[in-house]
Coordinates of C-alpha atoms in Angstrom, one line a residue:
Chain M
M29 CA 27.5 27.2 18.9
S30 CA 28.4 30.2 16.2
D31 CA 29.2 27.8 13.2
V32 CA 33.0 27.6 12.2
F33 CA 32.4 27.5 8.5
S34 CA 29.7 29.8 6.0
P35 CA 27.4 26.4 4.0
R36 CA 29.4 27.3 0.9
E37 CA 33.1 26.7 2.9
R38 CA 31.1 23.3 4.7
L39 CA 30.0 21.7 1.5
I40 CA 32.9 22.5 0.0
R41 CA 35.2 21.6 2.7
V42 CA 34.0 18.3 2.3
L43 CA 33.4 17.1 -1.0
N44 CA 37.3 18.4 -1.2
K45 CA 38.0 15.6 2.1
E46 CA 38.7 18.7 4.5
K47 CA 38.4 18.6 8.1
V48 CA 34.7 20.5 9.8
E49 CA 33.4 20.9 12.2
R50 CA 30.2 18.9 11.4
P51 CA 28.3 17.7 8.5
P52 CA 26.5 19.6 6.3
V53 CA 22.9 18.9 5.9
I54 CA 22.0 19.3 2.3
C55 CA 19.1 18.9 -0.6
P56 CA 20.4 19.5 -4.1
G57 CA 17.5 19.3 -5.9
G58 CA 16.7 18.0 -9.9
M59 CA 15.5 13.9 -8.6
M60 CA 16.0 14.8 -4.3
N61 CA 13.6 18.1 -4.5
A62 CA 12.8 19.8 -1.6
A63 CA 9.6 22.4 -3.0
I64 CA 7.6 20.9 -0.6
V65 CA 4.3 21.0 -0.2
D66 CA 3.9 22.4 3.2
V67 CA 7.1 24.5 1.9
M68 CA 5.0 26.5 -1.8
K69 CA 1.5 27.1 0.5
A70 CA 3.2 29.2 3.1
T71 CA 5.0 31.1 0.6
G72 CA 2.5 31.7 -2.5
H73 CA 5.7 30.9 -5.0
E74 CA 4.2 27.4 -6.5
L75 CA 4.7 24.4 -8.8
P76 CA 4.5 24.6 -11.3
A77 CA 4.3 27.6 -12.4
A78 CA 8.1 28.0 -10.8
H79 CA 9.7 25.8 -13.1
H80 CA 8.8 28.0 -16.4
D81 CA 9.8 31.6 -14.6
D82 CA 13.4 32.7 -13.1
K83 CA 12.1 35.0 -10.7
L84 CA 9.5 32.2 -8.8
M85 CA 12.0 29.6 -9.6
S86 CA 14.6 31.8 -7.2
E87 CA 11.8 32.1 -4.4
L88 CA 10.8 29.5 -3.9
A89 CA 14.7 27.7 -4.2
Y90 CA 15.3 30.5 -0.6
D91 CA 12.6 29.3 0.5
V92 CA 13.1 25.7 0.8
N93 CA 15.9 27.2 2.2
E94 CA 15.1 29.4 4.4
L95 CA 12.2 27.4 5.9
T96 CA 13.8 23.5 5.2
G97 CA 17.3 24.0 6.8
F98 CA 18.8 22.5 3.9
E99 CA 21.9 24.3 3.8
N100 CA 22.1 24.8 -0.1
F101 CA 19.9 26.1 -2.8
G102 CA 19.5 23.4 -5.4
I103 CA 18.0 24.1 -8.8
P104 CA 16.2 22.7 -10.7
F105 CA 13.4 21.4 -9.0
C106 CA 12.7 18.5 -12.1
M107 CA 14.5 16.6 -13.9
T108 CA 12.9 16.8 -17.5
V109 CA 14.3 19.6 -19.1
E110 CA 17.1 16.6 -20.1
A111 CA 14.3 15.2 -22.3
E112 CA 13.0 18.2 -22.5
V113 CA 15.1 19.8 -24.8
L114 CA 15.9 16.6 -26.7
G115 CA 12.7 16.5 -27.8
S116 CA 10.3 14.7 -25.1
E117 CA 7.0 15.6 -24.5
I118 CA 6.6 17.0 -21.2
N119 CA 4.1 16.7 -18.4
Y120 CA 4.7 19.5 -16.3
G121 CA 2.4 18.0 -13.0
T122 CA 1.0 20.1 -10.4
L123 CA 1.3 21.4 -6.9
E124 CA 1.5 19.0 -5.3
C125 CA 3.4 16.2 -8.7
E126 CA 6.2 16.7 -10.1
P127 CA 6.6 17.1 -13.7
K128 CA 7.6 13.7 -15.9
I129 CA 8.0 12.4 -18.9
Q130 CA 4.2 12.8 -21.1
K131 CA 5.9 9.9 -24.5
E132 CA 10.1 9.6 -24.9
V133 CA 10.5 10.8 -28.7
F134 CA 11.6 8.0 -30.3
P135 CA 11.2 3.9 -30.4
N136 CA 15.1 3.1 -30.3
A137 CA 18.5 4.2 -30.0
A138 CA 19.2 4.4 -33.9
S139 CA 16.6 6.6 -35.1
V140 CA 16.9 9.8 -32.3
V141 CA 17.9 12.7 -33.8
F142 CA 20.7 14.0 -33.0
K143 CA 20.4 18.3 -31.9
A144 CA 23.1 20.2 -31.2
P145 CA 24.2 20.8 -27.4
R146 CA 23.2 24.3 -27.9
E147 CA 19.7 24.1 -28.5
F148 CA 19.7 23.3 -24.7
D149 CA 20.4 27.8 -24.7
R150 CA 17.4 28.8 -26.8
N151 CA 15.0 27.0 -24.0
N152 CA 12.7 28.3 -22.0
R153 CA 14.0 27.2 -19.4
V154 CA 16.3 26.0 -19.7
N155 CA 17.1 29.6 -19.1
A156 CA 15.0 30.1 -16.6
I157 CA 17.1 27.6 -14.3
L158 CA 20.5 29.4 -15.5
N159 CA 19.2 32.9 -14.4
T160 CA 18.1 31.5 -11.2
I161 CA 21.6 30.0 -10.4
H162 CA 23.2 33.2 -11.7
T163 CA 20.7 35.1 -9.2
L164 CA 21.6 32.8 -6.0
S165 CA 25.0 32.3 -6.4
A166 CA 25.7 36.5 -6.7
K167 CA 23.0 37.5 -4.5
Y168 CA 23.9 35.2 -1.6
P169 CA 27.4 33.2 -2.0
D170 CA 27.8 31.7 1.3
T171 CA 25.0 29.8 0.7
P172 CA 26.2 26.7 -2.3
T173 CA 24.2 26.8 -5.7
I174 CA 23.7 22.9 -6.9
G175 CA 23.2 23.1 -10.1
S176 CA 21.2 19.3 -10.2
L177 CA 21.6 17.1 -13.5
T178 CA 19.4 13.8 -14.7
G179 CA 21.7 11.6 -15.4
P180 CA 23.0 10.1 -18.9
I181 CA 21.5 6.6 -18.6
S182 CA 18.1 8.0 -17.1
T183 CA 18.4 10.9 -19.4
A184 CA 18.4 8.4 -22.0
A185 CA 15.9 6.1 -20.5
S186 CA 13.4 9.4 -21.3
I187 CA 14.2 10.0 -24.5
V188 CA 13.7 6.4 -26.1
D189 CA 10.7 4.1 -24.9
P190 CA 13.1 2.4 -22.1
M191 CA 12.3 -0.6 -22.0
T192 CA 13.5 -1.2 -25.2
F193 CA 16.4 2.0 -24.6
L194 CA 17.6 -1.6 -21.9
K195 CA 17.2 -4.6 -24.5
Q196 CA 19.2 -2.0 -27.0
L197 CA 22.0 -1.6 -24.8
R198 CA 22.4 -5.8 -25.3
K199 CA 21.1 -6.3 -27.8
D200 CA 22.4 -2.5 -30.4
K201 CA 25.6 -1.6 -29.0
E202 CA 26.6 -0.1 -31.2
N203 CA 24.1 2.9 -31.7
S204 CA 23.8 2.6 -27.7
H205 CA 26.9 4.1 -26.9
K206 CA 26.7 6.9 -30.2
L207 CA 23.3 7.4 -27.4
M208 CA 25.4 7.6 -24.3
D209 CA 27.4 9.6 -25.8
Y210 CA 25.3 11.9 -27.7
V211 CA 23.5 12.1 -24.2
T212 CA 26.2 12.6 -22.2
D213 CA 27.8 15.5 -24.3
C214 CA 24.4 17.1 -23.9
L215 CA 24.6 16.8 -20.7
I216 CA 28.4 18.5 -20.2
H217 CA 27.1 20.8 -22.2
F218 CA 23.7 22.0 -20.2
A219 CA 26.7 21.9 -16.5
G220 CA 28.8 24.5 -18.4
R221 CA 26.3 26.8 -18.5
M222 CA 25.3 26.2 -14.8
V223 CA 28.7 26.7 -13.8
E224 CA 29.4 29.6 -16.1
S225 CA 25.8 31.0 -14.3
G226 CA 27.5 30.2 -10.9
A227 CA 26.7 27.2 -9.4
H228 CA 29.1 26.1 -7.4
V229 CA 28.6 22.3 -6.7
I230 CA 26.6 19.8 -9.5
S231 CA 25.1 17.0 -8.8
I232 CA 24.0 14.4 -10.6
A233 CA 21.0 11.1 -10.4
D234 CA 20.8 8.7 -12.5
P235 CA 17.5 6.6 -11.1
T236 CA 17.3 4.2 -14.2
A237 CA 20.8 3.4 -13.3
T238 CA 21.1 1.6 -11.0
G239 CA 22.7 -1.9 -10.3
E240 CA 18.8 -4.9 -10.4
I241 CA 18.1 -2.6 -13.4
L242 CA 21.2 -2.9 -15.3
G243 CA 23.7 -6.1 -13.5
P244 CA 26.9 -5.7 -12.6
K245 CA 28.3 -6.0 -16.6
A246 CA 25.8 -3.2 -18.3
F247 CA 26.0 -0.8 -15.4
E248 CA 29.6 -1.0 -15.8
E249 CA 29.2 -0.4 -19.4
Y250 CA 27.6 2.0 -19.4
A251 CA 26.0 3.7 -16.4
V252 CA 29.7 4.5 -14.4
R253 CA 31.7 4.6 -18.1
Y254 CA 29.1 8.2 -18.4
L255 CA 28.6 9.0 -15.3
N256 CA 33.0 9.1 -15.2
Q257 CA 32.5 11.1 -18.6
L258 CA 30.8 13.7 -17.6
V259 CA 31.8 13.8 -13.7
D260 CA 35.2 14.2 -15.5
A261 CA 34.3 17.2 -17.6
I262 CA 32.7 18.9 -14.3
H263 CA 36.0 18.6 -13.1
G264 CA 37.3 20.2 -16.3
M265 CA 35.1 23.5 -15.0
G266 CA 36.9 23.4 -11.8
V267 CA 33.5 22.7 -9.8
P268 CA 33.0 19.3 -7.7
A269 CA 30.2 16.2 -8.6
I270 CA 28.1 14.3 -6.3
I271 CA 26.3 11.3 -8.3
H272 CA 23.2 9.7 -6.5
I273 CA 23.1 6.0 -7.0
C274 CA 19.4 4.2 -6.5
G275 CA 18.6 1.2 -5.7
K276 CA 19.8 -1.8 -3.8
M277 CA 23.0 -1.9 -4.6
E278 CA 24.7 -5.5 -3.3
A279 CA 25.3 -6.2 -7.7
V280 CA 27.4 -3.0 -8.6
K281 CA 28.9 -2.7 -4.9
P282 CA 32.7 -3.7 -6.5
L283 CA 32.0 -0.6 -9.3
V284 CA 31.1 2.0 -6.2
A285 CA 34.9 2.3 -6.2
Q286 CA 35.1 4.0 -10.0
F287 CA 33.1 7.1 -9.8
H288 CA 34.9 9.6 -10.0
S289 CA 32.6 11.8 -8.2
N290 CA 33.1 13.8 -5.1
A291 CA 31.3 12.4 -3.1
L292 CA 28.6 8.7 -3.4
S293 CA 24.7 9.7 -2.3
V294 CA 22.3 6.4 -2.1
D295 CA 18.8 5.2 -1.1
A296 CA 17.9 4.2 2.5
F297 CA 18.5 0.6 2.2
V298 CA 21.5 0.9 1.8
S299 CA 24.8 1.1 4.2
L300 CA 26.4 3.8 3.7
R301 CA 28.7 2.3 7.1
D302 CA 29.3 -0.2 4.8
I303 CA 30.4 0.7 2.0
M304 CA 33.0 3.5 4.2
N305 CA 34.6 0.3 6.0
Q306 CA 34.8 -1.2 2.6
F307 CA 36.2 1.7 0.6
P308 CA 37.9 4.4 2.4
Q309 CA 38.5 6.7 -0.4
V310 CA 35.0 7.2 -0.7
T311 CA 33.2 10.5 0.4
S312 CA 29.9 9.4 1.8
M313 CA 26.3 11.1 1.0
G314 CA 23.2 10.5 2.0
N315 CA 20.2 8.3 3.7
L316 CA 17.8 9.5 5.9
S317 CA 14.8 6.9 4.8
T318 CA 11.8 9.9 2.8
V319 CA 9.1 7.4 3.7
L320 CA 10.5 7.9 7.4
L321 CA 10.6 11.8 6.6
E322 CA 7.2 11.6 5.2
F323 CA 5.5 9.4 7.3
G324 CA 7.2 9.4 10.6
E325 CA 7.2 11.7 13.7
P326 CA 9.6 13.5 14.1
E327 CA 11.0 12.3 17.1
K328 CA 11.9 9.6 14.6
V329 CA 13.5 11.8 12.2
S330 CA 15.4 12.9 15.1
N331 CA 16.9 9.7 15.8
N332 CA 17.6 8.0 12.8
A333 CA 19.6 11.5 11.7
E334 CA 21.6 10.5 15.1
V335 CA 22.2 7.7 13.8
L336 CA 23.9 9.3 10.7
L337 CA 25.5 11.8 12.6
R338 CA 27.7 8.5 14.7
N339 CA 28.2 6.5 11.6
Q340 CA 30.6 9.2 10.3
I341 CA 28.4 9.5 7.7
N342 CA 29.9 12.9 5.3
I343 CA 27.2 15.1 3.9
L344 CA 23.3 14.3 5.7
A345 CA 20.8 13.7 2.8
P346 CA 17.7 13.0 2.2
A347 CA 18.3 9.6 0.4
C348 CA 15.4 9.9 -2.2
G349 CA 13.3 11.4 -3.9
L350 CA 11.4 14.1 -1.6
S351 CA 7.5 13.4 -0.8
T352 CA 5.7 16.5 -1.7
S353 CA 3.5 15.3 0.8
T354 CA 6.6 15.0 3.6
P355 CA 5.5 18.0 6.5
I356 CA 7.9 21.0 6.5
Q357 CA 8.5 20.1 10.6
N358 CA 10.0 16.3 10.1
I359 CA 11.9 17.9 7.6
Q360 CA 13.2 20.4 10.3
A361 CA 13.6 17.9 13.3
F362 CA 16.0 16.6 9.9
T363 CA 17.5 19.7 10.0
Q364 CA 18.3 20.5 12.9
T365 CA 19.5 17.7 14.3
V366 CA 22.9 17.7 12.3
K367 CA 22.4 22.0 12.8
A368 CA 22.5 20.7 16.9
S369 CA 25.5 18.5 17.2
K370 CA 28.8 18.4 18.6
P371 CA 32.1 18.8 17.0
L372 CA 32.7 15.6 15.3
Chain L
M27 CA 12.8 -40.3 -37.3
S28 CA 12.2 -37.4 -35.1
E29 CA 13.7 -36.8 -31.8
P30 CA 11.1 -37.0 -28.6
K31 CA 8.9 -33.4 -28.1
E32 CA 10.0 -33.1 -25.0
E33 CA 13.9 -33.5 -26.3
L34 CA 12.5 -30.2 -28.2
Y35 CA 10.0 -28.8 -26.0
Q36 CA 13.4 -29.0 -23.6
K37 CA 15.4 -27.1 -26.1
M38 CA 13.1 -24.6 -27.1
S39 CA 13.2 -23.2 -23.4
D40 CA 16.7 -23.2 -23.2
A41 CA 17.3 -21.3 -26.7
I42 CA 14.5 -19.0 -25.1
V43 CA 17.3 -18.9 -21.8
D44 CA 19.7 -18.2 -24.1
M45 CA 18.1 -14.8 -25.5
D46 CA 18.6 -16.7 -28.7
E47 CA 15.7 -15.6 -31.2
D48 CA 16.6 -17.1 -34.2
L49 CA 16.9 -20.9 -32.9
V50 CA 13.4 -20.0 -30.7
V51 CA 12.6 -19.7 -34.9
E52 CA 13.8 -22.4 -36.5
L53 CA 12.7 -25.1 -33.3
S54 CA 8.7 -23.3 -33.3
E55 CA 8.8 -23.6 -37.0
Q56 CA 10.5 -27.6 -36.4
A57 CA 7.4 -28.0 -34.1
V58 CA 4.5 -27.0 -37.0
N59 CA 6.1 -29.3 -39.2
E60 CA 6.6 -31.9 -37.2
G61 CA 2.6 -31.3 -36.1
I62 CA 3.5 -31.0 -31.9
D63 CA 0.7 -30.0 -30.9
A64 CA 0.9 -26.1 -30.5
F65 CA -0.6 -25.0 -27.0
E66 CA 1.5 -28.1 -25.4
A67 CA 5.0 -26.8 -27.7
I68 CA 4.1 -22.7 -26.1
D69 CA 3.3 -24.3 -22.4
Q70 CA 6.1 -27.7 -22.1
G71 CA 8.7 -25.1 -23.6
L72 CA 8.6 -21.7 -24.5
T73 CA 6.7 -21.0 -21.0
K74 CA 9.0 -22.7 -19.4
G75 CA 12.0 -21.4 -20.7
M76 CA 10.1 -17.7 -19.6
E77 CA 10.0 -19.2 -16.2
R78 CA 13.7 -20.2 -15.6
A79 CA 14.4 -16.8 -17.1
G80 CA 12.7 -15.7 -14.1
Q81 CA 14.2 -18.1 -11.6
L82 CA 17.4 -16.3 -13.1
F83 CA 15.9 -12.7 -12.7
E84 CA 15.2 -14.1 -8.8
E85 CA 18.7 -14.9 -8.7
E86 CA 20.3 -12.2 -9.4
E87 CA 22.2 -13.9 -12.2
Y88 CA 19.9 -12.1 -15.5
F89 CA 18.9 -8.5 -14.9
V90 CA 16.3 -6.1 -16.6
P91 CA 18.4 -6.2 -20.3
E92 CA 18.5 -10.1 -19.8
L93 CA 15.3 -10.8 -19.0
L94 CA 12.7 -8.6 -22.2
M95 CA 15.6 -10.8 -24.3
C96 CA 14.5 -13.7 -23.3
A97 CA 10.8 -11.9 -23.3
D98 CA 11.5 -10.5 -27.0
A99 CA 11.7 -15.6 -27.7
M100 CA 9.0 -16.3 -26.1
N101 CA 7.5 -14.0 -28.2
V102 CA 8.7 -15.0 -31.8
G103 CA 8.0 -18.5 -30.9
I104 CA 4.1 -17.2 -29.5
D105 CA 3.6 -15.8 -32.5
I106 CA 4.9 -18.9 -34.5
L107 CA 3.3 -21.5 -32.5
K108 CA -0.4 -19.6 -31.8
P109 CA -2.2 -19.8 -34.8
H110 CA -1.9 -23.7 -35.0
I111 CA -3.1 -24.3 -32.1
K112 CA -6.3 -26.3 -32.6
V113 CA -9.4 -25.3 -29.6
E114 CA -8.4 -22.9 -26.8
A115 CA -7.8 -24.9 -24.7
G116 CA -10.4 -25.5 -21.5
K117 CA -8.3 -23.5 -19.2
E118 CA -9.8 -19.8 -17.9
K119 CA -7.5 -17.6 -18.0
K120 CA -7.3 -15.8 -14.6
K121 CA -8.4 -11.5 -15.6
A122 CA -5.7 -9.1 -13.9
V123 CA -5.7 -5.3 -13.8
I124 CA -2.5 -3.6 -13.9
G125 CA -0.8 -0.1 -13.8
V126 CA 1.1 2.2 -12.7
I127 CA 0.0 4.6 -10.1
E128 CA -0.1 8.3 -10.5
G129 CA 2.3 10.4 -10.8
D130 CA 4.3 8.0 -11.4
T131 CA 5.2 7.5 -14.8
H132 CA 8.1 5.0 -14.5
D133 CA 6.7 1.6 -15.8
I134 CA 9.5 -0.7 -16.2
G135 CA 8.6 -2.5 -12.8
K136 CA 5.3 -3.2 -14.2
N137 CA 6.4 -4.6 -17.5
L138 CA 8.2 -6.8 -15.7
V139 CA 5.5 -8.2 -13.5
K140 CA 3.0 -8.5 -16.7
L141 CA 5.5 -10.2 -18.8
M142 CA 6.2 -12.9 -16.0
M143 CA 2.2 -12.6 -14.7
E144 CA 1.5 -13.4 -18.0
T145 CA 4.1 -16.2 -18.4
G146 CA 2.5 -17.1 -14.8
G147 CA -1.3 -17.7 -17.4
F148 CA -2.7 -14.4 -16.4
D149 CA -5.1 -11.9 -18.9
L150 CA -3.5 -8.9 -17.9
I151 CA -4.7 -5.7 -18.9
D152 CA -2.6 -3.1 -19.2
L153 CA -4.0 0.4 -17.9
G154 CA -0.3 2.3 -18.6
R155 CA 1.3 4.9 -16.0
D156 CA 0.8 7.1 -14.1
I157 CA -3.4 6.1 -13.8
P158 CA -5.3 8.1 -10.7
A159 CA -6.2 5.4 -8.4
A160 CA -10.5 5.5 -9.7
E161 CA -9.8 4.5 -12.8
F162 CA -8.1 1.3 -11.1
V163 CA -11.5 0.2 -9.8
A164 CA -12.9 1.8 -12.5
R165 CA -11.4 0.1 -15.2
A166 CA -11.7 -3.4 -12.6
K167 CA -14.7 -3.4 -12.3
T168 CA -15.6 -3.1 -16.2
E169 CA -13.4 -4.9 -17.0
K170 CA -14.3 -8.4 -14.5
A171 CA -11.7 -8.4 -12.9
E172 CA -10.4 -10.8 -10.1
L173 CA -7.0 -8.7 -9.7
I174 CA -5.7 -5.4 -9.5
C175 CA -1.7 -5.1 -9.7
I176 CA 0.2 -1.5 -8.5
S177 CA 2.5 -0.5 -7.9
T178 CA 4.5 2.5 -8.2
L179 CA 8.4 3.5 -8.4
M180 CA 8.0 7.2 -6.2
T181 CA 8.0 7.9 -2.8
T182 CA 6.1 10.3 -3.8
T183 CA 2.8 8.4 -5.0
M184 CA 2.9 5.3 -2.3
D185 CA -0.9 7.3 -0.3
A186 CA -1.9 7.3 -3.9
I187 CA -2.3 3.7 -3.5
A188 CA -4.0 3.6 0.0
D189 CA -6.2 5.6 -2.2
V190 CA -7.6 2.3 -4.8
I191 CA -7.6 0.1 -1.3
T192 CA -9.8 3.3 0.0
I193 CA -11.9 3.3 -2.3
L194 CA -12.8 0.2 -2.9
K195 CA -14.0 -0.3 1.0
E196 CA -16.4 2.8 -0.2
Q197 CA -18.6 1.4 -3.1
G198 CA -18.3 -1.6 -0.8
I199 CA -16.4 -4.4 -3.0
R200 CA -13.1 -4.7 -1.3
E201 CA -14.0 -7.8 -0.8
Q202 CA -14.7 -9.0 -4.8
F203 CA -11.1 -8.4 -5.6
K204 CA -7.3 -9.0 -4.1
V205 CA -5.1 -7.2 -4.6
L206 CA -1.0 -7.0 -4.9
V207 CA 1.0 -4.7 -4.8
G208 CA 5.1 -3.5 -5.4
G209 CA 7.7 -1.6 -6.9
G210 CA 10.9 0.4 -5.0
P211 CA 10.2 2.4 -2.5
I212 CA 7.1 0.0 -1.0
S213 CA 7.9 -2.7 1.7
S214 CA 5.2 -5.5 3.7
S215 CA 4.8 -3.3 6.1
F216 CA 3.1 -0.6 4.2
A217 CA 0.9 -3.6 2.3
S218 CA -0.3 -4.6 5.3
K219 CA -0.6 -1.7 6.8
I220 CA -2.2 -0.1 3.8
G221 CA -4.7 -3.2 3.9
A222 CA -3.3 -5.0 0.5
D223 CA -3.3 -8.8 0.0
G224 CA 0.1 -9.0 -1.8
Y225 CA 3.6 -7.5 -1.5
A226 CA 6.5 -9.0 -3.7
R227 CA 9.5 -8.0 -4.3
N228 CA 10.4 -8.7 -7.8
A229 CA 9.1 -9.9 -11.0
A230 CA 8.7 -13.4 -10.6
E231 CA 7.6 -13.3 -6.5
A232 CA 4.5 -11.6 -8.4
A233 CA 3.5 -14.0 -10.6
R234 CA 3.7 -16.3 -7.3
L235 CA 2.1 -14.6 -5.6
A236 CA -0.4 -13.6 -7.8
I237 CA -0.8 -18.0 -7.9
E238 CA -1.3 -18.0 -4.6
L239 CA -3.9 -15.2 -3.7
M240 CA -6.5 -16.9 -7.1
R241 CA -6.5 -20.3 -5.4

């Protein structure tokens, strides 16, 4: 069966709540990076070098799209570049291990030294990311290029000691909101540069902003508010936005309806069917277990993908960050099952 | 005539649950001035309050910010009372090493487990985050710990947790330690698959389980 829509048209249509013949299957990059070891070993375009070099980054993003079957490019391959620009020390990791924050630069919210958002433009890795987005979106206009951002809470907790940061959300609201405003402004600037460079969609993952960690009050006061501020600004640039929330959601479930994003992506143990029943306005994304993708058999992966298809999840994707040691056969089983699915 | 000390302990416990640092300071100083046994005040007042906070955390009344503020309140109280502990109470503390496995730098969960286990009477050696499997084993040996607690928030790093147990087996010392695992992607079935002694869903459960494992 030949496809009715190009992958880009299909994704954009779903994000605009328009009909498609089948759901897209994507992996947006950033926290959900699909540059797995199997892909890098097959092509020789490897991390961590590709975090710094736009040519390598473009090649690796193309390899991921080719070999995994995910119907998008997802840039960057990490969630540390925002914190790097804002001053934290980064460990770029290895082929198998993703980059991580070595040390948060500030002890508390009050001590944060605010930089101008244009500092992003001077960072080499930011420029590698923007050049990659530019190259891929110009060369492959039918494939959606997704620019991935680390969400406001996670970015803030990557530049301020996370334990102090979390306490201060209650104890020092004034400085916490100042910090969140600053971080959100910086992310808006970065998103703007991604869109100027050609990104078709912006995806935001905010793994520290879970209901389990924050609880409903702080989730509403900080996560919902600043994620929406960011999403509204992205909409102002004429581009759709996806939000991914990690963890269990019982404590914050009524709040998911408040997100302004075009799609909501959730973790494996959240029932997307329940969310869709409760909030029919939500465009659902997810949520194939990454544990299954790493340790399961292709057949089991395929069966689980069928379940998601039957439940009419709008966009199929891994439920969380993929392990870099995920076997490529399992990802292919996932993407092929979706692509072979009968029209709805 | 001052109030019965039980009432003071109850007030201390309540002040911890209410995250009221100033009141904890006041009550702890009152305990010192009245010559109340400092160890008992920590044990019956402050620790009790922290245990109740842990309970509220399990019940999803409190979340991470609240639990951390309760801990801050407890710590200011301990700072005031500790210098007045007469003799180190006879109870020998069990030692545990705790850390986040290599590849993961998320340590909020680990810090909470540490907090609740200390409240539960353990002596915790905090290895930090992004710790290689071999280092868990090496430090557990040199510290003469009885318990190894390993956490991760990422699917990416689950294999490395199994490595800790493999290394223990290779060195023929698996039986010397209890291994407790936890964190976002981990389940009790994963824990039993890799041969861990226990799995806990949250910090309060980890502390309870650790106490059970040491019996």
